[in-house]
Coordinates of C-alpha atoms in Angstrom, one line a residue:
X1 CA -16.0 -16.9 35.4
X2 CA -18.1 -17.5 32.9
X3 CA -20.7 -15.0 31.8
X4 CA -22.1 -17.2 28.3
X5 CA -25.5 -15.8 27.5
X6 CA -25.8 -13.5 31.0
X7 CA -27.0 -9.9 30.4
X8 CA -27.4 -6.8 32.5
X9 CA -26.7 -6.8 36.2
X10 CA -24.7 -9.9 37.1
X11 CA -23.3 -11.1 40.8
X12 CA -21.2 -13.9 41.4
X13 CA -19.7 -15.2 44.8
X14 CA -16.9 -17.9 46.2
X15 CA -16.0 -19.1 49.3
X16 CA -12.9 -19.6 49.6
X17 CA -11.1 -22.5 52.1
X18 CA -7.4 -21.7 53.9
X19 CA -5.3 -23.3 56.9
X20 CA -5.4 -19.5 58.4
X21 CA -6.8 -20.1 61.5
X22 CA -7.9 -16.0 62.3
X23 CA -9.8 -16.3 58.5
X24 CA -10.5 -20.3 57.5
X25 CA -13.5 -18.7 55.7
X26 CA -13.6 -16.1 53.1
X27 CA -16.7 -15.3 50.8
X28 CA -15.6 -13.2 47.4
X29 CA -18.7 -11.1 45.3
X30 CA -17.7 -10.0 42.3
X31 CA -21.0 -7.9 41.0
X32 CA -21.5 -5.7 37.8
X33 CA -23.1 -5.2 34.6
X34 CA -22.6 -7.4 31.5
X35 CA -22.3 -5.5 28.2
X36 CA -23.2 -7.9 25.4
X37 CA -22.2 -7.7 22.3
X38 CA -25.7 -7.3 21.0
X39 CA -28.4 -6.1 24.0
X40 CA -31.8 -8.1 23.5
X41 CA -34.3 -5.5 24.7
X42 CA -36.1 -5.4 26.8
X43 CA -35.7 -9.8 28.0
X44 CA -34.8 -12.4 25.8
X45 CA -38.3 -13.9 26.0
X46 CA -42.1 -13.4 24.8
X47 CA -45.1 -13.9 26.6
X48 CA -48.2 -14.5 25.3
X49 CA -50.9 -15.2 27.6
X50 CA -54.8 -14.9 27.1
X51 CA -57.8 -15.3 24.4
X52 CA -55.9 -15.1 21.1
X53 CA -58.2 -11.7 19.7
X54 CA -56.5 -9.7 22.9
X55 CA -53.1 -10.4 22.4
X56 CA -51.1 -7.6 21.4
X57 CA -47.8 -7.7 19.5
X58 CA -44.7 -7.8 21.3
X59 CA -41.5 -6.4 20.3
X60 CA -37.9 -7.3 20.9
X61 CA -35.1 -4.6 20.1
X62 CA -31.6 -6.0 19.3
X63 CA -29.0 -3.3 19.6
X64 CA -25.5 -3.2 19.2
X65 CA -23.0 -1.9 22.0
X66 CA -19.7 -2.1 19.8
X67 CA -19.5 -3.8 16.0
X68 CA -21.6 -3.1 13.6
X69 CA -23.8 -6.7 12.5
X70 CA -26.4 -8.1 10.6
X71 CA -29.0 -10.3 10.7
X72 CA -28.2 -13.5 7.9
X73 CA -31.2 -15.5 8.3
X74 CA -34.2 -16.5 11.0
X75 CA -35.9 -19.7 12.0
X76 CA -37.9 -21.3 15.3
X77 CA -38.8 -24.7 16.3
X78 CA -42.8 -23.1 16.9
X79 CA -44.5 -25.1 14.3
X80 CA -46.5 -21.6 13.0
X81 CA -47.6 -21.1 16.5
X82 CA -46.1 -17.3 15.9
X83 CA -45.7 -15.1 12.8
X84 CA -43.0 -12.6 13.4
X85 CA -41.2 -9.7 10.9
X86 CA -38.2 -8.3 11.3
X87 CA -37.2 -4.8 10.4
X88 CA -33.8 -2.2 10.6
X89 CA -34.3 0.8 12.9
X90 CA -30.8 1.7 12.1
X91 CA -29.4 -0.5 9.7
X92 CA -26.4 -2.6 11.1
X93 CA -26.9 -1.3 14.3
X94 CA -30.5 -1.8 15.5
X95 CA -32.7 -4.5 14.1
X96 CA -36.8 -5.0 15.6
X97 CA -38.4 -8.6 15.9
X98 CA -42.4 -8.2 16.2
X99 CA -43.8 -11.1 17.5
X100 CA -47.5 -11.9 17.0
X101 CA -49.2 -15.1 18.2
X102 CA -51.4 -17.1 15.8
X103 CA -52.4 -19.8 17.5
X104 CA -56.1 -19.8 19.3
X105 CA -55.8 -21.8 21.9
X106 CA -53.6 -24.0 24.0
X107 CA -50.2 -24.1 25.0
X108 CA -46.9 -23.8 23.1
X109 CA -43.0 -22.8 24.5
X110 CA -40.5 -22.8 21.8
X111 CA -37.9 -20.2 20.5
X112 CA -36.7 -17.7 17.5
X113 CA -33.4 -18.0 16.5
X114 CA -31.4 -14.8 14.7
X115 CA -28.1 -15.2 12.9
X116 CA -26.0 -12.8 12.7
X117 CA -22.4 -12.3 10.5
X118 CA -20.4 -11.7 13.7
X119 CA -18.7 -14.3 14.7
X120 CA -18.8 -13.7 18.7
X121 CA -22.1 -13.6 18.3
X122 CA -23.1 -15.7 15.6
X123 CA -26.6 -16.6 17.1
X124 CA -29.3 -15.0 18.9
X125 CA -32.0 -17.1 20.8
X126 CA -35.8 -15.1 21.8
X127 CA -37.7 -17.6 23.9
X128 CA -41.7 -17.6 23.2
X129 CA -44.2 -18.6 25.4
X130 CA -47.9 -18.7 24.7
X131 CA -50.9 -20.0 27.0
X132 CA -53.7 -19.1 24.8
X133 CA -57.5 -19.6 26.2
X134 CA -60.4 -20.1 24.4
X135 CA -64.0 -18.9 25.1
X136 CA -63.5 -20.9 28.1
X137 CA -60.9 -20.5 30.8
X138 CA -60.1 -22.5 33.6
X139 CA -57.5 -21.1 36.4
X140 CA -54.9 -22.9 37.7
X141 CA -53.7 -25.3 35.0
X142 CA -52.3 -27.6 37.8
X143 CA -52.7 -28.0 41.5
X144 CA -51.1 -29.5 44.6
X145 CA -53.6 -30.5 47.4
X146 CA -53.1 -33.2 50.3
X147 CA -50.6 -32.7 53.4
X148 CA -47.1 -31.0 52.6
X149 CA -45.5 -31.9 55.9
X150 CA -46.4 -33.9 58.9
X151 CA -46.7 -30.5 60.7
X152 CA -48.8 -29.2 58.5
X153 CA -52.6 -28.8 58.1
X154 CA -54.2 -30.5 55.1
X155 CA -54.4 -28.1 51.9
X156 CA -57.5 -27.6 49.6
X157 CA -57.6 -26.3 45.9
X158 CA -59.8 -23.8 44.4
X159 CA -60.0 -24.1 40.4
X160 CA -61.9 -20.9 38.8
X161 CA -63.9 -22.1 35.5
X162 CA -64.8 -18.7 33.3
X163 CA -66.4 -17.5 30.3
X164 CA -64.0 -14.8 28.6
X165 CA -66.5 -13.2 26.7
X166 CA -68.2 -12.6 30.1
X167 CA -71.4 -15.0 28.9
X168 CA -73.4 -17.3 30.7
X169 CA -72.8 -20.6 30.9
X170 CA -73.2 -24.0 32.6
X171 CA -70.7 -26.8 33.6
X172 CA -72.1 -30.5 32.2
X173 CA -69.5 -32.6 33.5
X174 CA -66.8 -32.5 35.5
X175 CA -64.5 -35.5 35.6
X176 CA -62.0 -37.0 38.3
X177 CA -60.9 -39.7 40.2
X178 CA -63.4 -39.9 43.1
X179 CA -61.2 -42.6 45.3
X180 CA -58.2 -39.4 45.4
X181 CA -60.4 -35.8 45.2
X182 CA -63.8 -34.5 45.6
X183 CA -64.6 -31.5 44.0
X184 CA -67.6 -29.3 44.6
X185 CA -68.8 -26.4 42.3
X186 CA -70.2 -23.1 43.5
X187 CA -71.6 -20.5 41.1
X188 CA -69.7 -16.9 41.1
X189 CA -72.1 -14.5 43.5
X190 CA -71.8 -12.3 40.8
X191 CA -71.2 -12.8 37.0
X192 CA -70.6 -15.8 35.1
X193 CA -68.6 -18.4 36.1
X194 CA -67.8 -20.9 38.5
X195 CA -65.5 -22.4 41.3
X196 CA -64.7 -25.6 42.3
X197 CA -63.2 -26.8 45.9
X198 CA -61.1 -29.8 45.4
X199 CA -60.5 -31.3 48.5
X200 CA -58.2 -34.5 48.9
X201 CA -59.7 -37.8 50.5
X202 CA -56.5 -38.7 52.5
X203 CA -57.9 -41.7 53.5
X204 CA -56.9 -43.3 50.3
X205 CA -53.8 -41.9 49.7
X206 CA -50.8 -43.9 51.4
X207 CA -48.3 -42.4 53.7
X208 CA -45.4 -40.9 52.0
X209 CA -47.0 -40.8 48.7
X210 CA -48.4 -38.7 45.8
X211 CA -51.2 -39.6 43.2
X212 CA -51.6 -37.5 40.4
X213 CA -54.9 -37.3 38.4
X214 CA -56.5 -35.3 36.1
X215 CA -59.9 -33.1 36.6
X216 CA -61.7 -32.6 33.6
X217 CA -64.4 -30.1 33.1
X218 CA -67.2 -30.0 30.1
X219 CA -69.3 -27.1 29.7
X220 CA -72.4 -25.8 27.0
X221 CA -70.2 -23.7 25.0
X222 CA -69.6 -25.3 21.9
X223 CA -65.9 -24.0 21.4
X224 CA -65.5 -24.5 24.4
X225 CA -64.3 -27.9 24.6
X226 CA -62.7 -30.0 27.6
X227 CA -60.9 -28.4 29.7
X228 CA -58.1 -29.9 32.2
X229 CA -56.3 -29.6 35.5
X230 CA -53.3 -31.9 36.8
X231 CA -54.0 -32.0 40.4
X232 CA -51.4 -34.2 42.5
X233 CA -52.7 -35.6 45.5
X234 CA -49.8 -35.6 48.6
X235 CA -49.8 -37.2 51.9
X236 CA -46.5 -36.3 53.3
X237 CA -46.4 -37.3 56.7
X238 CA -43.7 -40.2 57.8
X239 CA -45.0 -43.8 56.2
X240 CA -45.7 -46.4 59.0
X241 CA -42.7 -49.1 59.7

């Protein structure tokens, strides 16, 4: 079995295939709790998500559960996305990563990697994940309207566009295909902000098909700046013969 990069509470199962006729099918669990060398505390991941002046800093603990280690060096792949600082709790035995975003708006996934002097464990790997808004938010990033199955009734969207600084604003432009969706905006009943119903014209989607397109929305706010949804378009029933 093997348990490469697993952590905490693990269970594993097989079935297992005989000729014996009163039990031709047995299922083995094996369940328990990985130790690692090093525990990564409290996940091996970061997430940033938000306007970038109300993310906090987020802290990873590494802690040893036998040898005593070090940490050699650090890089990421996050192209200054992140600054981050390390620092000894309890020096060879419990090291802190703070993690602060930098970026101030859009999306970035990349990782931190921590090398350490013990051979069993000569890496360590801290994923990051930031979806950083600006002034201007728009909820879902991406959306899946049209007919799922041909048993089932035909599915709408609903895209919330707001203003995180709780301001009034106004939508200039929203963009789309018009042969695959139609969108109509409603203002919220109360505060700022606005939804939009995306509804897909099935008419022009083929049997057996998706279409994906992109909805793009322009607003007043200067930083705000264009924001987008990836909306695919399915008509899932059985395709005529």
């Amino acid at each position: 079995m093997n348990l490469r990069g697993f952590q905490g509470y693990v269970k594993k199962s097989a079935t297992v295939i005989s000729d014996d006729p009163s039990n031709p099918r047995i299922v083995l669990v094996v369940e328990g709790t990985v130790k690692p060398l090093i525990e990564v505390l409290p996940e091996k991941a970061v997430y940033f998500q938000g306007t970038a002046e109300g993310l906090a800093e987020k802290t990873i603990d590494l802690v040893t559960t036998s040898d005593i280690f070090h940490i050699r060096k650090i890089d990421d792949n996050l192209d200054k996305k992140v600054s981050y600082k390390l620092e000894a709790v309890e020096e060879g035995k419990h090291y802190r990563l703070k993690v602060s975003n930098n970026a101030s708006q859009g999306r970035y996934r990349g990782a931190i990697t921590l090398y350490t002097d013990l051979s069993e464990k000569p890496e360590l790997t801290v994923w990051v994940n930031g979806f950083i808004e600006g002034e201007i938010g728009i909820r879902p990033k991406s959306l899946v309207v049209g007919r799922l199955s041909p048993d089932q009734a035909i599915i709408t969207g609903k895209v919330l566009v707001v203003d995180n600084s709780n301001k009034a604003f106004k939508i200039l432009k929203c963009t789309y295909d018009d042969r695959v969706i139609a969108v109509r905006q409603e203002p919220f009943p109360n505060g700022p902000g606005f939804s939009l119903e995306v509804n897909p014209k099935m008419e022009n989607i083929p049997a057996g098909k998706r279409i994906q397109t992109v909805l793009t929305v322009e607003t007043d706010v200067p930083a705000g700046g264009k924001q987008e949804v990836e909306i695919q378009a399915i008509n899932l029933v059985d395709a005529p013969r």
